[in-house]
Amino acid sequence: MLTVHHLEISQSERIVWLCEELQIPYQLKVHRRDPVTSLAPQEYQDLHPLGTAPIITDGDIALAESGAIIEYVIRKHGDGRLSIGPDSADYAEYLFWFHFANGSLMPMRMLDLIMSMVGVSGDLPALEPVRARTGRMLNMLDHRLRDNQYLAGDLFSAADIMNFFPLTTMNAFAPIDLAHFDNLQRYIERVSARPAYQRAVEKGDRAQT
Ligand SMILES: N[C@@H](CCC(=O)N[C@@H](CS)C(=O)NCC(=O)O)C(=O)O
């Protein structure tokens, strides 16, 4: 049985959401963060040597890393749905945005988080290149969503699932200012309203509070 180990308010929401979109059978185990450190509790870390959320188990397999898990679930349990293959004109865009999420956007968001944790002001002159890169990424996203419903094009895909956490839930740890990015804001509203997303939030986080 595919089991999704969800750490509360974390990137593992992606996998709960994916399973809800695919409407596949899965078991959900919700783990609370350590009350002192806010990190994954020991029982979560014991599931996989990496110890970070998300983690899935499937028979003898334990797998970590959002991107790897999403590919695994889509191919092994989802008949390839929500991925876009090389026969589609949107293939390159799909690959780019899928990998952009953890390859470029998440590192920038983690930097925001670490700076706020150690009390470093984002206005420091030395951080100008970081601010410029952040601005470029948000502009790219906003521009892409001006003429496209979803990141890969007309179809909702795993590329959207990958990017949603750093644009939304991560605000709980490091707020992001999207005031000047109207297309991005409309996209977030549109995608948040998806029934599968609402179910995932309900089962993963809301039901625990
Ligand atoms: N690149 C990894 C990052 C995983 C990650 O850092 N997850 C965070 C939650 S958002 C985590 O496990 N934090 C708790 C901890 O480090 O103990 C992925 O996408 O799976």
PDB file of C-alpha atoms and ligand atoms in Angstrom:
ATOM      1  CA  MET A   1       0.000   0.000   0.000  1.00  0.00           C
ATOM      2  CA  LEU A   2       1.288   3.442  -0.882  1.00  0.00           C
ATOM      3  CA  THR A   3       1.676   5.430   2.330  1.00  0.00           C
ATOM      4  CA  VAL A   4       2.247   9.172   2.330  1.00  0.00           C
ATOM      5  CA  HIS A   5       4.008  10.390   5.455  1.00  0.00           C
ATOM      6  CA  HIS A   6       2.953  13.996   5.809  1.00  0.00           C
ATOM      7  CA  LEU A   7       4.839  16.266   8.190  1.00  0.00           C
ATOM      8  CA  GLU A   8       2.462  19.031   9.240  1.00  0.00           C
ATOM      9  CA  ILE A   9       2.799  22.287   7.238  1.00  0.00           C
ATOM     10  CA  SER A  10       5.538  21.076   4.959  1.00  0.00           C
ATOM     11  CA  GLN A  11       6.476  20.156   1.420  1.00  0.00           C
ATOM     12  CA  SER A  12       4.816  16.784   1.870  1.00  0.00           C
ATOM     13  CA  GLU A  13       1.501  18.566   1.195  1.00  0.00           C
ATOM     14  CA  ARG A  14       2.582  18.191  -2.435  1.00  0.00           C
ATOM     15  CA  ILE A  15       2.249  14.421  -2.263  1.00  0.00           C
ATOM     16  CA  VAL A  16      -1.091  14.385  -0.468  1.00  0.00           C
ATOM     17  CA  TRP A  17      -2.343  16.791  -3.126  1.00  0.00           C
ATOM     18  CA  LEU A  18      -0.915  14.681  -5.949  1.00  0.00           C
ATOM     19  CA  CYS A  19      -2.684  11.549  -4.652  1.00  0.00           C
ATOM     20  CA  GLU A  20      -5.937  13.485  -4.349  1.00  0.00           C
ATOM     21  CA  GLU A  21      -5.596  14.809  -7.915  1.00  0.00           C
ATOM     22  CA  LEU A  22      -4.855  11.317  -9.242  1.00  0.00           C
ATOM     23  CA  GLN A  23      -7.595   9.794  -7.075  1.00  0.00           C
ATOM     24  CA  ILE A  24      -5.471   6.767  -6.285  1.00  0.00           C
ATOM     25  CA  PRO A  25      -5.725   4.620  -3.147  1.00  0.00           C
ATOM     26  CA  TYR A  26      -3.220   5.662  -0.478  1.00  0.00           C
ATOM     27  CA  GLN A  27      -2.842   5.727   3.239  1.00  0.00           C
ATOM     28  CA  LEU A  28      -2.091   9.036   4.921  1.00  0.00           C
ATOM     29  CA  LYS A  29      -0.030   9.276   8.093  1.00  0.00           C
ATOM     30  CA  VAL A  30       0.255  12.750   9.546  1.00  0.00           C
ATOM     31  CA  HIS A  31       3.243  13.510  11.771  1.00  0.00           C
ATOM     32  CA  ARG A  32       3.477  16.528  14.026  1.00  0.00           C
ATOM     33  CA  ARG A  33       6.636  18.632  14.128  1.00  0.00           C
ATOM     34  CA  ASP A  34       8.829  18.388  17.202  1.00  0.00           C
ATOM     35  CA  PRO A  35       7.329  20.958  19.617  1.00  0.00           C
ATOM     36  CA  VAL A  36      10.762  22.304  20.601  1.00  0.00           C
ATOM     37  CA  THR A  37      12.753  22.318  17.355  1.00  0.00           C
ATOM     38  CA  SER A  38       9.867  22.425  14.832  1.00  0.00           C
ATOM     39  CA  LEU A  39      11.835  19.837  12.853  1.00  0.00           C
ATOM     40  CA  ALA A  40      10.636  16.376  11.861  1.00  0.00           C
ATOM     41  CA  PRO A  41      10.197  14.103  14.916  1.00  0.00           C
ATOM     42  CA  GLN A  42      12.534  11.135  15.350  1.00  0.00           C
ATOM     43  CA  GLU A  43       9.887   8.655  14.130  1.00  0.00           C
ATOM     44  CA  TYR A  44       9.771  10.613  10.851  1.00  0.00           C
ATOM     45  CA  GLN A  45      13.544  10.770  10.484  1.00  0.00           C
ATOM     46  CA  ASP A  46      13.718   7.024  10.976  1.00  0.00           C
ATOM     47  CA  LEU A  47      11.680   6.431   7.801  1.00  0.00           C
ATOM     48  CA  HIS A  48      14.525   7.371   5.427  1.00  0.00           C
ATOM     49  CA  PRO A  49      18.198   8.374   5.883  1.00  0.00           C
ATOM     50  CA  LEU A  50      17.416  11.887   4.545  1.00  0.00           C
ATOM     51  CA  GLY A  51      14.717  12.297   7.184  1.00  0.00           C
ATOM     52  CA  THR A  52      12.999  15.244   5.471  1.00  0.00           C
ATOM     53  CA  ALA A  53       9.405  15.642   4.320  1.00  0.00           C
ATOM     54  CA  PRO A  54       8.045  14.301   2.071  1.00  0.00           C
ATOM     55  CA  ILE A  55       8.661  10.597   2.480  1.00  0.00           C
ATOM     56  CA  ILE A  56       6.548   7.793   1.062  1.00  0.00           C
ATOM     57  CA  THR A  57       6.657   4.078   1.700  1.00  0.00           C
ATOM     58  CA  ASP A  58       5.377   1.535  -0.796  1.00  0.00           C
ATOM     59  CA  GLY A  59       5.970  -2.109   0.121  1.00  0.00           C
ATOM     60  CA  ASP A  60       9.715  -2.377   0.805  1.00  0.00           C
ATOM     61  CA  ILE A  61      10.464   0.985  -0.753  1.00  0.00           C
ATOM     62  CA  ALA A  62      11.010   4.166   1.255  1.00  0.00           C
ATOM     63  CA  LEU A  63      11.526   7.243  -0.889  1.00  0.00           C
ATOM     64  CA  ALA A  64      12.344  10.885  -0.097  1.00  0.00           C
ATOM     65  CA  GLU A  65      12.728  14.065  -2.258  1.00  0.00           C
ATOM     66  CA  SER A  66       9.578  15.696  -3.617  1.00  0.00           C
ATOM     67  CA  GLY A  67      10.579  15.461  -7.278  1.00  0.00           C
ATOM     68  CA  ALA A  68      11.559  11.798  -7.078  1.00  0.00           C
ATOM     69  CA  ILE A  69       8.384  10.911  -5.188  1.00  0.00           C
ATOM     70  CA  ILE A  70       6.159  12.749  -7.636  1.00  0.00           C
ATOM     71  CA  GLU A  71       7.725  10.977 -10.602  1.00  0.00           C
ATOM     72  CA  TYR A  72       7.470   7.644  -8.807  1.00  0.00           C
ATOM     73  CA  VAL A  73       3.808   8.042  -7.865  1.00  0.00           C
ATOM     74  CA  ILE A  74       2.810   9.341 -11.303  1.00  0.00           C
ATOM     75  CA  ARG A  75       4.507   6.501 -13.160  1.00  0.00           C
ATOM     76  CA  LYS A  76       3.907   3.668 -10.746  1.00  0.00           C
ATOM     77  CA  HIS A  77       0.384   4.484  -9.587  1.00  0.00           C
ATOM     78  CA  GLY A  78      -0.972   7.226 -11.848  1.00  0.00           C
ATOM     79  CA  ASP A  79      -0.555   5.904 -15.403  1.00  0.00           C
ATOM     80  CA  GLY A  80       1.615   8.924 -16.187  1.00  0.00           C
ATOM     81  CA  ARG A  81      -1.216  11.377 -15.555  1.00  0.00           C
ATOM     82  CA  LEU A  82      -0.254  14.951 -14.573  1.00  0.00           C
ATOM     83  CA  SER A  83       3.111  14.639 -16.305  1.00  0.00           C
ATOM     84  CA  ILE A  84       3.762  15.893 -19.822  1.00  0.00           C
ATOM     85  CA  GLY A  85       5.807  13.732 -22.152  1.00  0.00           C
ATOM     86  CA  PRO A  86       8.198  14.360 -25.053  1.00  0.00           C
ATOM     87  CA  ASP A  87       5.396  14.108 -27.634  1.00  0.00           C
ATOM     88  CA  SER A  88       3.775  17.264 -26.322  1.00  0.00           C
ATOM     89  CA  ALA A  89       4.771  20.758 -27.478  1.00  0.00           C
ATOM     90  CA  ASP A  90       4.760  21.702 -23.768  1.00  0.00           C
ATOM     91  CA  TYR A  91       7.373  19.110 -22.785  1.00  0.00           C
ATOM     92  CA  ALA A  92      10.298  21.519 -22.381  1.00  0.00           C
ATOM     93  CA  GLU A  93       8.187  24.000 -20.404  1.00  0.00           C
ATOM     94  CA  TYR A  94       6.936  21.186 -18.205  1.00  0.00           C
ATOM     95  CA  LEU A  95      10.478  20.008 -17.426  1.00  0.00           C
ATOM     96  CA  PHE A  96      11.707  23.523 -16.813  1.00  0.00           C
ATOM     97  CA  TRP A  97       8.967  24.500 -14.362  1.00  0.00           C
ATOM     98  CA  PHE A  98       8.963  21.124 -12.616  1.00  0.00           C
ATOM     99  CA  HIS A  99      12.681  21.449 -11.844  1.00  0.00           C
ATOM    100  CA  PHE A 100      12.627  25.222 -11.315  1.00  0.00           C
ATOM    101  CA  ALA A 101      10.610  24.706  -8.123  1.00  0.00           C
ATOM    102  CA  ASN A 102      13.259  22.878  -6.120  1.00  0.00           C
ATOM    103  CA  GLY A 103      16.275  23.845  -8.215  1.00  0.00           C
ATOM    104  CA  SER A 104      15.809  27.647  -8.120  1.00  0.00           C
ATOM    105  CA  LEU A 105      12.716  28.836  -6.251  1.00  0.00           C
ATOM    106  CA  MET A 106      13.071  26.783  -3.054  1.00  0.00           C
ATOM    107  CA  PRO A 107      16.746  27.752  -2.478  1.00  0.00           C
ATOM    108  CA  MET A 108      15.719  31.414  -2.719  1.00  0.00           C
ATOM    109  CA  ARG A 109      12.843  30.862  -0.293  1.00  0.00           C
ATOM    110  CA  MET A 110      15.137  28.961   2.098  1.00  0.00           C
ATOM    111  CA  LEU A 111      17.506  31.920   2.028  1.00  0.00           C
ATOM    112  CA  ASP A 112      14.589  34.194   3.006  1.00  0.00           C
ATOM    113  CA  LEU A 113      13.814  31.830   5.860  1.00  0.00           C
ATOM    114  CA  ILE A 114      17.380  31.634   7.135  1.00  0.00           C
ATOM    115  CA  MET A 115      17.827  35.414   6.933  1.00  0.00           C
ATOM    116  CA  SER A 116      14.695  35.972   8.990  1.00  0.00           C
ATOM    117  CA  MET A 117      15.778  33.296  11.505  1.00  0.00           C
ATOM    118  CA  VAL A 118      19.167  34.927  12.090  1.00  0.00           C
ATOM    119  CA  GLY A 119      17.730  38.450  11.956  1.00  0.00           C
ATOM    120  CA  VAL A 120      19.583  39.611   8.823  1.00  0.00           C
ATOM    121  CA  SER A 121      17.829  42.441   6.992  1.00  0.00           C
ATOM    122  CA  GLY A 122      17.040  41.748   3.337  1.00  0.00           C
ATOM    123  CA  ASP A 123      18.007  45.368   2.591  1.00  0.00           C
ATOM    124  CA  LEU A 124      21.748  44.844   3.141  1.00  0.00           C
ATOM    125  CA  PRO A 125      23.657  46.059   0.020  1.00  0.00           C
ATOM    126  CA  ALA A 126      25.551  42.750  -0.147  1.00  0.00           C
ATOM    127  CA  LEU A 127      22.219  41.020  -0.737  1.00  0.00           C
ATOM    128  CA  GLU A 128      21.387  43.046  -3.848  1.00  0.00           C
ATOM    129  CA  PRO A 129      22.234  40.145  -6.224  1.00  0.00           C
ATOM    130  CA  VAL A 130      19.954  37.862  -4.204  1.00  0.00           C
ATOM    131  CA  ARG A 131      17.095  40.369  -4.384  1.00  0.00           C
ATOM    132  CA  ALA A 132      17.664  40.765  -8.117  1.00  0.00           C
ATOM    133  CA  ARG A 133      17.512  37.026  -8.670  1.00  0.00           C
ATOM    134  CA  THR A 134      14.366  36.710  -6.575  1.00  0.00           C
ATOM    135  CA  GLY A 135      12.727  39.494  -8.535  1.00  0.00           C
ATOM    136  CA  ARG A 136      13.696  37.841 -11.807  1.00  0.00           C
ATOM    137  CA  MET A 137      12.127  34.557 -10.732  1.00  0.00           C
ATOM    138  CA  LEU A 138       8.862  36.148  -9.620  1.00  0.00           C
ATOM    139  CA  ASN A 139       8.729  38.175 -12.834  1.00  0.00           C
ATOM    140  CA  MET A 140       9.266  35.015 -14.852  1.00  0.00           C
ATOM    141  CA  LEU A 141       6.448  33.236 -13.066  1.00  0.00           C
ATOM    142  CA  ASP A 142       4.112  36.186 -13.452  1.00  0.00           C
ATOM    143  CA  HIS A 143       4.969  36.581 -17.127  1.00  0.00           C
ATOM    144  CA  ARG A 144       4.460  32.876 -17.800  1.00  0.00           C
ATOM    145  CA  LEU A 145       1.033  33.002 -16.150  1.00  0.00           C
ATOM    146  CA  ARG A 146      -0.080  36.043 -18.127  1.00  0.00           C
ATOM    147  CA  ASP A 147      -0.950  33.940 -21.185  1.00  0.00           C
ATOM    148  CA  ASN A 148      -1.048  30.465 -19.675  1.00  0.00           C
ATOM    149  CA  GLN A 149      -3.505  28.973 -17.219  1.00  0.00           C
ATOM    150  CA  TYR A 150      -0.831  26.733 -15.750  1.00  0.00           C
ATOM    151  CA  LEU A 151       2.946  26.633 -15.704  1.00  0.00           C
ATOM    152  CA  ALA A 152       3.333  23.968 -18.386  1.00  0.00           C
ATOM    153  CA  GLY A 153       0.639  25.563 -20.578  1.00  0.00           C
ATOM    154  CA  ASP A 154      -3.067  24.764 -20.850  1.00  0.00           C
ATOM    155  CA  LEU A 155      -2.944  21.689 -18.638  1.00  0.00           C
ATOM    156  CA  PHE A 156      -2.608  21.505 -14.881  1.00  0.00           C
ATOM    157  CA  SER A 157       0.400  19.296 -14.150  1.00  0.00           C
ATOM    158  CA  ALA A 158       2.917  18.169 -11.558  1.00  0.00           C
ATOM    159  CA  ALA A 159       4.901  21.326 -12.374  1.00  0.00           C
ATOM    160  CA  ASP A 160       2.140  23.310 -10.638  1.00  0.00           C
ATOM    161  CA  ILE A 161       2.175  20.967  -7.658  1.00  0.00           C
ATOM    162  CA  MET A 162       5.946  21.409  -7.295  1.00  0.00           C
ATOM    163  CA  ASN A 163       5.813  25.220  -7.322  1.00  0.00           C
ATOM    164  CA  PHE A 164       2.795  25.786  -5.112  1.00  0.00           C
ATOM    165  CA  PHE A 165       4.394  25.172  -1.715  1.00  0.00           C
ATOM    166  CA  PRO A 166       7.140  27.836  -2.065  1.00  0.00           C
ATOM    167  CA  LEU A 167       4.517  30.332  -3.266  1.00  0.00           C
ATOM    168  CA  THR A 168       1.891  29.629  -0.606  1.00  0.00           C
ATOM    169  CA  THR A 169       2.353  27.452   2.485  1.00  0.00           C
ATOM    170  CA  MET A 170       5.955  28.555   2.927  1.00  0.00           C
ATOM    171  CA  ASN A 171       4.594  32.013   3.773  1.00  0.00           C
ATOM    172  CA  ALA A 172       3.996  30.620   7.254  1.00  0.00           C
ATOM    173  CA  PHE A 173       7.793  30.524   7.697  1.00  0.00           C
ATOM    174  CA  ALA A 174       9.015  33.285   5.343  1.00  0.00           C
ATOM    175  CA  PRO A 175       6.404  35.710   3.957  1.00  0.00           C
ATOM    176  CA  ILE A 176       6.640  36.591   0.274  1.00  0.00           C
ATOM    177  CA  ASP A 177       5.313  39.834  -1.186  1.00  0.00           C
ATOM    178  CA  LEU A 178       3.339  39.158  -4.363  1.00  0.00           C
ATOM    179  CA  ALA A 179       1.576  42.538  -4.400  1.00  0.00           C
ATOM    180  CA  HIS A 180       2.989  43.475  -7.821  1.00  0.00           C
ATOM    181  CA  PHE A 181       2.395  40.103  -9.441  1.00  0.00           C
ATOM    182  CA  ASP A 182      -1.267  40.065 -10.456  1.00  0.00           C
ATOM    183  CA  ASN A 183      -1.094  37.021 -12.728  1.00  0.00           C
ATOM    184  CA  LEU A 184       0.634  35.023 -10.044  1.00  0.00           C
ATOM    185  CA  GLN A 185      -1.970  36.046  -7.468  1.00  0.00           C
ATOM    186  CA  ARG A 186      -4.821  35.059  -9.771  1.00  0.00           C
ATOM    187  CA  TYR A 187      -3.094  31.728 -10.470  1.00  0.00           C
ATOM    188  CA  ILE A 188      -2.767  31.016  -6.746  1.00  0.00           C
ATOM    189  CA  GLU A 189      -6.462  31.757  -6.230  1.00  0.00           C
ATOM    190  CA  ARG A 190      -7.424  29.573  -9.192  1.00  0.00           C
ATOM    191  CA  VAL A 191      -5.301  26.610  -8.188  1.00  0.00           C
ATOM    192  CA  SER A 192      -6.165  26.861  -4.474  1.00  0.00           C
ATOM    193  CA  ALA A 193      -9.822  26.392  -5.427  1.00  0.00           C
ATOM    194  CA  ARG A 194      -9.178  22.974  -6.968  1.00  0.00           C
ATOM    195  CA  PRO A 195     -11.225  20.383  -5.062  1.00  0.00           C
ATOM    196  CA  ALA A 196      -8.230  18.036  -4.791  1.00  0.00           C
ATOM    197  CA  TYR A 197      -6.108  20.801  -3.265  1.00  0.00           C
ATOM    198  CA  GLN A 198      -8.873  21.604  -0.788  1.00  0.00           C
ATOM    199  CA  ARG A 199      -9.177  17.935   0.149  1.00  0.00           C
ATOM    200  CA  ALA A 200      -5.412  17.665   0.631  1.00  0.00           C
ATOM    201  CA  VAL A 201      -5.334  20.700   2.944  1.00  0.00           C
ATOM    202  CA  GLU A 202      -8.331  19.363   4.842  1.00  0.00           C
ATOM    203  CA  LYS A 203      -6.855  15.888   5.345  1.00  0.00           C
ATOM    204  CA  GLY A 204      -3.240  16.922   5.802  1.00  0.00           C
ATOM    205  CA  ASP A 205      -3.241  20.029   7.934  1.00  0.00           C
ATOM    206  CA  ARG A 206      -6.694  21.410   8.719  1.00  0.00           C
ATOM    207  CA  ALA A 207      -7.935  18.180  10.273  1.00  0.00           C
ATOM    208  CA  GLN A 208      -5.011  18.290  12.743  1.00  0.00           C
ATOM    209  CA  THR A 209      -5.611  21.788  14.094  1.00  0.00           C
TER     210      THR A 209
HETATM  211  N1  LIG B   1      14.431  18.877  -1.322  1.00  0.00           N
HETATM  212  C1  LIG B   1      13.652  18.230  -0.297  1.00  0.00           C
HETATM  213  C2  LIG B   1      13.487  19.189   0.853  1.00  0.00           C
HETATM  214  C3  LIG B   1      12.770  18.566   2.012  1.00  0.00           C
HETATM  215  C4  LIG B   1      12.680  19.472   3.239  1.00  0.00           C
HETATM  216  O1  LIG B   1      13.581  20.257   3.549  1.00  0.00           O
HETATM  217  N2  LIG B   1      11.550  19.328   3.968  1.00  0.00           N
HETATM  218  C5  LIG B   1      11.337  20.084   5.181  1.00  0.00           C
HETATM  219  C6  LIG B   1       9.856  20.408   5.326  1.00  0.00           C
HETATM  220  S1  LIG B   1       9.272  21.619   4.234  1.00  0.00           S
HETATM  221  C7  LIG B   1      11.654  19.262   6.406  1.00  0.00           C
HETATM  222  O2  LIG B   1      11.650  18.058   6.361  1.00  0.00           O
HETATM  223  N3  LIG B   1      11.857  19.946   7.551  1.00  0.00           N
HETATM  224  C8  LIG B   1      11.955  19.313   8.815  1.00  0.00           C
HETATM  225  C9  LIG B   1      13.320  18.819   9.147  1.00  0.00           C
HETATM  226  O3  LIG B   1      14.292  19.162   8.453  1.00  0.00           O
HETATM  227  O4  LIG B   1      13.418  18.076  10.127  1.00  0.00           O
HETATM  228  C10 LIG B   1      12.318  17.785  -0.882  1.00  0.00           C
HETATM  229  O5  LIG B   1      11.757  18.474  -1.740  1.00  0.00           O
HETATM  230  O6  LIG B   1      11.818  16.722  -0.502  1.00  0.00           O
END
